[in-house]
XYZ file of C-alpha atoms in Angstrom:
671
model
C -1.102 289.783 180.485
C 0.465 289.379 183.956
C 1.589 292.045 186.332
C 5.070 292.036 184.805
C 3.641 292.658 181.307
C 4.345 289.103 180.074
C 1.731 287.002 178.212
C 1.262 283.349 179.131
C 0.600 280.486 176.711
C -3.042 280.194 177.747
C -3.523 283.925 177.245
C -2.093 283.677 173.732
C -4.408 280.797 172.814
C -7.480 282.583 174.081
C -6.659 285.776 172.182
C -5.821 283.864 168.995
C -9.111 281.972 169.146
C -11.045 285.195 169.778
C -9.415 286.969 166.804
C -10.087 283.982 164.555
C -13.772 284.048 165.469
C -13.930 287.797 164.691
C -12.280 287.321 161.298
C -14.627 284.441 160.423
C -17.594 286.548 161.473
C -16.378 289.449 159.315
C -15.854 287.157 156.337
C -19.379 285.813 156.642
C -20.704 289.336 156.969
C -18.712 290.508 153.929
C -19.939 287.511 151.970
C -23.515 288.359 152.861
C -23.006 291.961 151.758
C -21.553 290.741 148.496
C -24.664 288.706 147.847
C -26.853 291.674 148.650
C -24.815 293.933 146.344
C -25.779 291.842 143.320
C -29.496 291.591 142.603
C -31.065 289.581 139.805
C -34.150 290.644 137.881
C -36.040 289.821 134.702
C -37.449 292.473 132.385
C -40.149 291.274 129.998
C -41.099 293.516 127.069
C -44.222 292.756 125.051
C -43.460 294.210 121.608
C -46.360 292.632 119.752
C -48.157 295.034 117.433
C -51.498 294.796 119.276
C -49.929 295.704 122.640
C -48.392 298.998 121.512
C -50.019 302.405 121.938
C -49.004 305.678 120.352
C -47.858 308.356 122.747
C -48.735 312.037 122.452
C -46.925 313.817 119.632
C -46.203 316.659 122.056
C -45.352 314.591 125.132
C -42.054 316.267 126.041
C -41.140 319.908 125.540
C -39.593 322.832 127.379
C -40.831 325.624 129.604
C -39.145 329.014 129.407
C -39.636 331.542 132.177
C -37.824 334.824 132.718
C -36.260 333.673 135.995
C -32.573 333.483 136.971
C -31.816 335.916 134.112
C -32.767 333.155 131.703
C -33.589 335.626 128.952
C -32.113 338.997 129.938
C -28.413 338.180 130.182
C -29.017 334.652 128.899
C -30.760 333.269 125.852
C -31.391 336.790 124.545
C -27.950 337.831 123.291
C -28.093 341.573 124.132
C -24.909 342.375 126.078
C -25.883 345.736 127.630
C -27.830 345.655 130.875
C -30.269 348.539 131.466
C -29.666 349.795 127.952
C -32.282 352.551 128.156
C -31.564 353.740 131.744
C -35.168 352.899 132.670
C -34.396 350.319 135.377
C -34.154 352.990 138.058
C -37.751 354.056 137.493
C -39.407 357.079 135.854
C -38.475 359.612 138.522
C -35.151 361.355 138.163
C -32.424 361.415 139.258
C -32.444 357.629 139.279
C -30.214 354.639 139.832
C -28.277 353.818 136.652
C -26.926 350.467 137.877
C -25.015 348.585 136.481
C -23.630 351.607 134.620
C -20.704 353.260 136.413
C -18.551 356.330 135.850
C -14.965 356.431 134.666
C -13.383 359.340 136.519
C -14.201 361.080 139.794
C -16.300 363.887 141.241
C -13.917 366.554 139.990
C -13.894 365.361 136.380
C -17.415 364.116 135.627
C -21.002 364.536 136.802
C -23.647 362.005 135.739
C -27.408 362.058 136.315
C -30.638 361.103 134.571
C -33.440 363.297 133.266
C -36.606 362.889 131.215
C -35.402 364.279 127.888
C -35.311 361.139 125.763
C -36.716 361.247 122.251
C -38.636 358.045 122.958
C -42.099 358.748 124.289
C -42.530 355.302 125.842
C -39.344 355.530 127.884
C -38.403 359.114 128.630
C -35.379 358.616 130.888
C -31.984 359.466 129.388
C -28.513 359.795 130.869
C -26.897 363.233 131.099
C -23.093 363.258 131.324
C -21.302 366.506 132.101
C -17.552 366.376 131.520
C -15.853 368.842 133.876
C -12.305 368.302 132.628
C -10.633 368.888 129.296
C -7.370 368.777 127.400
C -6.443 372.204 128.782
C -7.499 374.506 131.594
C -7.559 374.071 135.357
C -8.909 370.514 135.306
C -7.101 368.188 132.912
C -8.759 364.902 132.015
C -6.834 361.751 132.885
C -5.226 359.690 130.136
C -7.975 357.830 128.304
C -10.595 360.383 129.291
C -13.655 360.093 131.508
C -17.078 358.671 130.863
C -19.300 355.729 131.657
C -19.111 351.967 131.255
C -21.498 349.032 131.291
C -20.297 345.561 132.399
C -23.303 343.836 130.898
C -24.661 340.851 132.785
C -21.651 340.001 134.953
C -19.264 340.564 132.060
C -19.588 340.727 128.282
C -18.114 337.786 126.412
C -16.173 339.324 123.532
C -14.523 336.828 121.192
C -11.626 337.423 118.843
C -12.645 337.860 115.221
C -16.375 338.022 115.911
C -18.525 341.016 115.013
C -20.688 343.131 117.304
C -23.292 345.697 116.341
C -23.172 348.745 118.593
C -26.057 351.222 118.590
C -26.426 354.338 120.718
C -28.443 357.536 120.673
C -26.577 360.747 121.480
C -27.377 364.435 121.797
C -25.016 367.337 122.435
C -24.291 370.838 121.202
C -20.650 370.580 122.241
C -17.818 369.515 119.967
C -16.888 366.217 121.558
C -14.726 363.357 120.371
C -16.352 360.319 121.916
C -14.547 357.004 122.125
C -16.814 353.957 121.981
C -14.937 350.817 122.926
C -15.170 347.245 124.109
C -12.522 346.744 126.760
C -11.435 344.499 129.605
C -12.789 344.921 133.129
C -10.172 347.510 134.064
C -10.161 349.120 130.626
C -6.545 348.190 129.910
C -7.280 345.782 127.043
C -8.912 347.432 124.026
C -10.806 344.791 122.034
C -12.543 347.118 119.559
C -13.132 350.853 119.372
C -14.271 353.774 117.270
C -14.186 357.570 117.585
C -17.370 359.596 117.107
C -16.950 363.289 116.373
C -20.218 364.950 117.375
C -19.609 368.071 115.291
C -19.596 365.959 112.137
C -22.846 364.196 113.049
C -24.971 367.252 113.885
C -25.940 365.852 117.256
C -27.727 368.944 118.489
C -30.805 366.727 118.119
C -31.007 363.089 119.140
C -28.948 361.104 116.640
C -28.728 357.361 116.156
C -25.153 356.084 115.816
C -24.510 352.583 114.485
C -21.110 350.898 114.584
C -19.906 347.455 113.554
C -16.996 346.182 115.623
C -14.731 343.253 114.836
C -13.034 342.114 118.027
C -9.244 341.933 117.994
C -8.989 339.865 121.131
C -11.025 337.753 123.549
C -12.191 338.520 127.048
C -15.176 336.947 128.803
C -15.352 339.791 131.359
C -15.430 342.749 128.975
C -17.348 345.994 129.248
C -18.633 348.763 126.968
C -16.983 352.163 127.502
C -18.030 355.648 126.356
C -15.237 358.105 127.102
C -14.002 361.570 126.113
C -11.456 364.194 127.084
C -13.568 367.107 125.836
C -15.389 369.395 128.221
C -19.138 369.633 127.659
C -22.500 367.978 128.202
C -23.692 364.940 126.281
C -26.844 362.870 126.616
C -27.117 359.119 125.935
C -30.045 356.773 125.508
C -30.830 353.284 124.203
C -27.344 351.806 124.022
C -27.031 348.283 122.633
C -24.303 345.768 121.887
C -25.524 342.688 120.020
C -23.355 339.868 118.670
C -23.903 339.528 114.942
C -23.546 335.758 115.266
C -26.887 334.770 116.829
C -29.115 331.860 115.824
C -30.391 332.666 112.315
C -29.851 336.318 113.187
C -32.895 336.137 115.446
C -31.085 337.346 118.569
C -30.739 334.041 120.437
C -27.387 333.078 121.955
C -26.355 330.186 119.750
C -24.817 327.815 122.291
C -27.781 328.128 124.663
C -30.244 327.732 121.801
C -28.378 324.573 120.721
C -28.700 323.030 124.183
C -32.471 323.514 124.087
C -32.743 322.321 120.477
C -30.811 319.156 121.350
C -33.708 318.135 123.589
C -35.923 318.042 120.465
C -38.769 319.775 122.328
C -42.220 319.352 120.818
C -43.570 322.472 122.528
C -42.387 325.698 124.140
C -44.381 327.029 127.085
C -43.753 330.739 127.702
C -43.220 333.300 129.230
C -44.000 331.894 132.699
C -44.700 330.901 135.373
C -44.992 333.537 137.999
C -43.418 335.995 135.552
C -46.821 336.102 133.817
C -48.663 337.048 136.996
C -46.326 339.389 138.843
C -46.508 340.033 142.544
C -48.772 342.895 141.451
C -50.567 343.257 138.134
C -48.790 346.528 137.435
C -45.550 344.541 137.101
C -46.922 341.619 135.094
C -45.597 340.853 131.607
C -47.514 342.889 129.004
C -47.112 341.526 125.494
C -48.264 344.703 123.724
C -45.450 346.657 125.365
C -43.026 344.497 123.350
C -44.721 345.035 119.977
C -42.465 347.955 119.078
C -38.838 348.378 118.103
C -36.326 347.575 120.817
C -35.647 351.283 121.385
C -39.317 351.884 122.174
C -39.737 348.984 124.583
C -40.203 350.405 128.022
C -39.115 347.245 129.852
C -40.421 346.324 133.263
C -39.413 345.199 136.723
C -40.237 341.540 137.292
C -41.251 341.805 140.922
C -41.533 338.046 141.498
C -37.907 337.277 140.615
C -36.785 340.791 141.533
C -34.898 342.112 138.537
C -35.339 344.450 135.610
C -35.669 343.284 132.031
C -35.549 345.509 128.966
C -38.017 343.087 127.297
C -35.832 342.520 124.271
C -37.221 339.014 124.465
C -40.876 339.830 123.817
C -43.954 338.075 122.501
C -42.783 338.173 118.879
C -39.394 336.745 119.859
C -41.013 333.937 121.865
C -43.131 332.941 118.859
C -39.997 333.068 116.705
C -38.150 330.925 119.241
C -40.865 328.264 119.146
C -40.757 328.265 115.349
C -36.961 328.022 115.295
C -37.118 325.052 117.678
C -39.801 323.356 115.572
C -41.963 323.376 118.697
C -45.617 324.202 119.245
C -46.137 327.472 121.099
C -47.952 327.318 124.450
C -48.891 330.909 125.307
C -49.548 331.516 129.014
C -51.734 334.602 129.457
C -52.531 336.716 132.473
C -56.158 336.254 133.492
C -56.356 339.364 135.627
C -54.793 337.669 138.635
C -51.431 338.339 140.275
C -50.006 337.112 143.565
C -51.523 340.038 145.441
C -54.338 341.638 143.425
C -57.112 340.460 141.132
C -59.475 341.875 138.560
C -63.109 341.145 139.368
C -64.900 339.032 136.771
C -67.318 341.821 135.703
C -64.244 343.923 134.838
C -62.208 341.255 133.051
C -63.286 341.800 129.428
C -60.376 344.128 128.622
C -57.962 341.347 129.613
C -59.929 338.878 127.484
C -59.710 341.201 124.487
C -55.998 341.606 125.105
C -55.596 337.846 124.757
C -57.731 337.724 121.601
C -55.504 340.437 120.142
C -52.410 338.377 120.974
C -53.841 335.360 119.159
C -54.660 337.504 116.142
C -51.085 338.776 116.159
C -49.795 335.201 116.000
C -52.374 333.702 113.642
C -54.177 336.504 111.860
C -53.826 337.274 108.169
C -51.472 340.108 107.174
C -54.631 342.120 106.461
C -55.892 341.920 110.045
C -55.080 344.652 112.557
C -52.570 342.649 114.562
C -51.494 340.374 111.720
C -50.456 343.480 109.827
C -48.158 344.442 112.702
C -46.646 340.948 112.729
C -45.943 341.238 109.005
C -44.360 344.644 109.545
C -42.088 343.114 112.184
C -40.789 340.653 109.596
C -43.091 337.615 109.687
C -45.888 337.898 107.110
C -46.844 334.222 107.467
C -48.822 333.344 110.605
C -47.099 331.638 113.506
C -48.439 328.334 114.750
C -50.375 328.828 117.980
C -52.595 325.964 119.132
C -52.410 326.192 122.913
C -53.361 328.928 125.371
C -52.979 328.502 129.131
C -55.218 330.813 131.140
C -53.171 331.916 134.144
C -50.510 330.198 136.206
C -51.174 328.420 139.518
C -54.257 330.572 140.068
C -56.938 327.911 140.574
C -57.601 328.553 144.241
C -57.858 332.314 143.887
C -61.163 334.087 144.324
C -61.785 335.319 140.778
C -60.039 332.595 138.808
C -62.976 330.411 137.778
C -65.162 333.332 136.797
C -62.359 334.957 134.835
C -61.322 331.650 133.270
C -64.802 331.033 131.841
C -64.826 334.463 130.208
C -61.506 333.620 128.525
C -62.586 330.104 127.598
C -65.807 330.977 125.805
C -64.369 334.037 124.070
C -61.354 332.140 122.726
C -63.419 329.139 121.666
C -65.878 331.390 119.837
C -63.105 333.017 117.803
C -60.645 330.108 117.581
C -62.434 326.800 118.225
C -59.331 324.739 117.413
C -57.189 326.258 120.164
C -56.700 323.982 123.146
C -57.293 325.837 126.395
C -55.475 324.875 129.583
C -56.903 325.467 133.047
C -54.853 325.888 136.207
C -57.111 323.494 138.127
C -55.902 319.916 138.641
C -58.157 317.258 137.122
C -55.987 314.206 137.794
C -57.905 312.900 140.833
C -61.394 314.377 140.433
C -63.420 315.819 137.529
C -63.175 319.509 136.753
C -66.205 321.733 137.369
C -65.536 323.786 134.213
C -64.715 323.065 130.558
C -61.087 322.647 129.481
C -59.008 320.793 126.937
C -56.136 320.276 129.359
C -55.314 320.963 132.970
C -52.054 322.101 134.528
C -50.228 319.828 136.952
C -47.172 321.145 138.841
C -45.014 319.097 141.181
C -41.856 320.016 143.108
C -40.853 317.449 145.706
C -38.129 315.095 146.955
C -36.470 312.479 144.761
C -38.125 309.584 146.554
C -41.572 311.179 146.335
C -41.268 311.987 142.656
C -39.984 308.501 141.880
C -43.004 307.003 143.658
C -45.262 309.329 141.652
C -44.558 307.310 138.530
C -48.025 305.906 139.244
C -49.618 309.351 139.700
C -51.814 309.045 136.605
C -52.434 305.276 136.680
C -55.966 305.753 138.029
C -56.818 309.040 136.328
C -60.029 308.958 134.299
C -59.317 308.020 130.702
C -61.981 310.450 129.474
C -62.073 314.211 129.775
C -59.275 316.792 129.666
C -55.661 315.654 129.362
C -52.906 316.521 131.827
C -50.218 319.080 131.074
C -47.395 318.483 133.553
C -45.941 321.870 132.769
C -43.652 322.117 135.792
C -41.917 319.215 137.499
C -38.593 318.854 139.317
C -36.927 317.387 142.362
C -36.102 320.221 144.768
C -34.798 320.667 148.291
C -31.908 318.857 149.969
C -32.073 315.995 147.466
C -31.405 318.325 144.588
C -28.671 320.758 145.614
C -27.815 322.682 142.464
C -28.644 319.669 140.324
C -27.739 316.214 141.638
C -27.768 312.708 140.201
C -30.257 311.752 142.931
C -32.695 314.399 141.714
C -32.312 313.311 138.106
C -33.033 309.654 138.857
C -36.234 310.513 140.715
C -37.307 312.570 137.705
C -36.469 309.710 135.327
C -38.799 307.370 137.175
C -41.570 309.961 137.105
C -41.151 310.509 133.351
C -41.420 306.778 132.695
C -44.755 306.899 134.462
C -45.821 309.725 132.149
C -44.841 307.618 129.143
C -46.962 304.761 130.446
C -49.883 307.129 130.965
C -49.464 309.134 127.777
C -53.082 308.461 126.886
C -54.028 310.942 129.632
C -50.847 313.042 129.762
C -50.427 315.191 126.666
C -47.432 317.337 127.624
C -44.665 317.575 130.224
C -41.788 319.999 130.842
C -39.096 320.473 133.468
C -38.719 323.740 135.369
C -36.800 325.973 135.407
C -34.956 325.617 132.119
C -32.115 328.137 132.610
C -30.077 329.744 135.367
C -27.373 332.375 135.094
C -24.900 331.210 137.724
C -24.546 334.811 138.911
C -28.226 335.110 139.840
C -29.638 331.876 141.194
C -33.216 332.639 142.147
C -34.142 328.944 142.051
C -32.339 325.620 142.429
C -31.929 323.323 140.627
C -32.224 324.134 136.911
C -31.628 322.242 133.679
C -29.016 324.472 132.012
C -26.439 326.553 133.885
C -24.514 329.349 132.176
C -22.528 332.522 132.616
C -21.333 335.034 130.032
C -19.226 332.490 128.184
C -19.812 328.958 129.509
C -22.714 326.556 129.881
C -23.388 323.007 131.016
C -26.283 320.671 131.582
C -27.214 319.413 135.027
C -28.030 315.704 135.457
C -31.703 316.661 135.072
C -30.894 318.056 131.617
C -29.217 314.807 130.602
C -32.179 312.777 131.829
C -34.362 314.716 129.404
C -32.037 313.627 126.596
C -33.108 310.030 127.307
C -36.733 310.961 126.542
C -36.341 313.143 123.456
C -37.475 310.362 121.089
C -40.580 309.530 123.121
C -42.991 312.097 121.678
C -45.108 310.370 119.044
C -43.395 307.009 119.641
C -45.123 303.678 120.270
C -45.168 302.562 123.902
C -44.979 298.847 124.739
C -45.726 297.352 128.154
C -42.808 296.070 130.193
C -42.663 294.342 133.568
C -39.836 293.759 136.009
C -39.669 290.662 138.209
C -37.209 290.886 141.093
C -36.973 290.030 144.761
C -37.203 293.742 145.472
C -38.319 295.661 142.410
C -39.284 298.879 144.215
C -36.039 300.517 143.153
C -36.466 299.707 139.439
C -38.741 301.234 136.802
C -38.633 300.484 133.099
C -40.182 301.602 129.847
C -39.977 300.403 126.258
C -40.779 302.353 123.097
C -40.351 302.057 119.363
C -39.292 305.308 117.721
C -38.436 306.252 114.169
C -35.181 307.969 113.286
C -36.129 310.788 110.911
C -32.608 310.850 109.460
C -32.734 307.327 108.036
C -36.428 306.457 108.608
C -35.355 303.344 110.484
C -37.219 302.113 113.540
C -35.530 301.541 116.884
C -36.654 299.932 120.084
C -35.480 301.821 123.151
C -35.596 300.259 126.606
C -34.950 302.462 129.632
C -34.301 301.272 133.169
C -33.830 303.517 136.175
C -32.296 302.028 139.314
C -32.517 304.218 142.424
C -31.226 301.407 144.642
C -27.680 300.871 145.888
C -27.415 297.358 144.408
C -26.024 296.289 141.066
C -28.667 294.396 139.107
C -28.009 291.498 136.743
C -30.943 292.049 134.419
C -32.189 289.477 131.965
C -34.181 291.162 129.192
C -36.708 289.202 127.183
C -38.477 290.817 124.208
C -41.439 288.953 122.770
C -43.753 289.631 119.843
C -41.202 291.648 117.867
C -41.852 291.446 114.119
C -38.514 292.940 113.067
C -34.934 291.761 113.502
C -32.576 293.533 115.903
C -29.455 294.935 114.262
C -26.946 293.987 116.956
C -23.975 295.578 115.173
C -25.502 299.047 115.584
C -27.071 298.536 119.001
C -25.877 300.625 121.922
C -26.221 301.101 125.659
C -26.084 304.505 127.358
C -25.677 304.935 131.113
C -26.040 308.001 133.318
C -24.472 307.478 136.743
C -21.700 308.691 139.060
C -19.745 307.721 142.148
C -22.063 309.565 144.514
C -25.779 310.252 144.211
C -25.197 313.858 145.257
C -22.656 314.482 142.503
C -23.293 317.614 140.450
C -21.872 319.112 137.286
C -20.074 322.455 137.341
C -18.066 324.768 135.100
C -14.935 323.016 136.355
C -16.372 319.532 135.778
C -19.266 319.953 133.318
C -19.413 316.226 132.504
C -19.042 314.733 135.960
C -22.539 313.277 135.588
C -22.861 312.601 131.877
C -24.378 309.876 129.670
C -21.761 307.402 128.470
C -22.600 305.409 125.337
C -21.067 302.063 124.351
C -21.795 299.435 121.728
C -23.894 296.449 122.785
C -22.502 293.346 121.141
C -24.886 290.878 122.764
C -28.034 292.721 121.641
C -31.008 290.531 120.831
C -34.463 289.534 121.982
C -32.803 287.688 124.879
C -29.870 289.401 126.567
C -28.227 289.963 129.922
C -27.365 293.477 131.046
C -25.653 294.739 134.188
C -27.494 297.728 135.673
C -25.327 299.929 137.880
C -26.544 301.224 141.236
C -28.092 304.701 141.115
C -28.239 304.843 137.350
C -30.392 305.470 134.310
C -29.720 303.022 131.485
C -30.986 303.235 127.921
C -30.645 300.424 125.403
C -31.189 301.373 121.770
C -31.811 298.550 119.318
C -32.084 299.448 115.625
C -34.596 297.245 113.826
C -34.435 295.680 110.381
C -37.472 294.201 108.607
C -37.517 290.426 108.785
C -36.960 288.834 105.369
C -38.197 285.402 104.441
C -36.500 283.141 101.846
C -38.982 280.897 100.100
C -38.070 277.245 99.507
C -37.462 276.202 95.875
């Protein structure tokens, strides 16, 4: 361009040539990227009968810990939080949170005292109504009283029934309104009037009501109100939905999400919940072997919240039975995060565990079996696994305590498999065990690479129980696709090594979105909604693996480090038909044209019923949410080209499952 701003012919030619060279360079670069975006690979599956190996019948299950309000305010359907007013501690006056007053200082005075009729939990609430229908202080319209919002709102649904129980005591003639209402009390969903004079409430009296809701509100509360002057005491107040799983107290939609994983075992109740920061706050199973009114509850000082222990040892055993899963009972071995019982003093803890096993398995004529029968389960529960402690291996008294537990349990119940906290995957254990615990929380890339973790583990000796695994940290967020894919690769490695890995479970299972103590988690919920994270949906891909036949598979590609595969044959219990399932996880950013070759198969593939299911999303950090619960969700389609030789396109950052129903090969003899 000259000084006058005009461009000469030579200038134009030079610029045109320069731009052409840039465009050609960009085209070549784009073409090269296009080639890199499509990768080719060959997957060979050896399905001959002699190459297959049966995987553990209990390979994949679930681990329940009371963390994130998983049980209290979650799976356990009780709607009242702090139902016995014990959460504030034994000394009075005490904090009654989340209970609050309806009224003000001039109309009502509320405190706690130790006058309850329940010896195991003596705290009760004392409510003095200072106003009335006449006199100098007139009660406001609707009266004064107390309310409980439950666990961040009670989900009351139109037409459904709720059992309300409360204990009251008063010598005054009081008309008490018991109601389920909206957050501000303006919407009355169900209510009843109790007239204390008619009930003879001068002594503690149990009141039972059955409400049928006449409206829906996911943020409801329980209200106890009156306009009569006087003093009234309350204790042990409960609101339970009638519609729980089999009437066993489990929130049906959350139970269904767990059941849909087809877990072969249930590990409970922790985790760190078993240990406690201090032993005085550890979970004590015997404290839950009474009616719900008598359960004293306890403060879980690891995850820092109170639980009324409605979900106790009996309920956990019932949960395992309802799921059709083997119970894995994790017991406290006299070790917490901060204090320990010395081995010479541990025998009381050992006996406590023996008593718990007798409760589960003993005859109805035994001491603890009799109690189980009285609680409604005369037949023994199945209990085959006991884990001694949780993550305690390196602690001073663990080995000594563990041996006391081991030999005592084996002497009384030789068939029970005992699980140690000490890792035996890389070197032999120095003590006897049937299984050893293996926990891993790490990045997506690390967990994906750990698909080979057990490749070189000794094939003799105790089996591994991978009782806690998950991708955590920046890769995971609140549950990302990236985390799920790393976990999928790891699980395929467990399938391959199922001769030395007997069990595996993700952790944590549940989180109430209002109290996230840990991220990520498999199932997210609030009072009325729930969804599965990508990690939950990955587990769906493995729910047929337990007890299936594993066949070797190999991937040949220019760069196969981003691909892992597995192949199994599983039997559908609904129609007793066999299926071959091939899974491929691709953590790379390239699309893969995959040629699959299956050799040695004795049966015929039913292509008309074959399907392909893919879990992927636009971004590896995509997460599900209440607003978009299926943003990362398995999508199933028919697979018309199914056969022993087929070509499949594998998306970047995806988990793909190909299910091929099998039909026996028939031969027509020549005539």
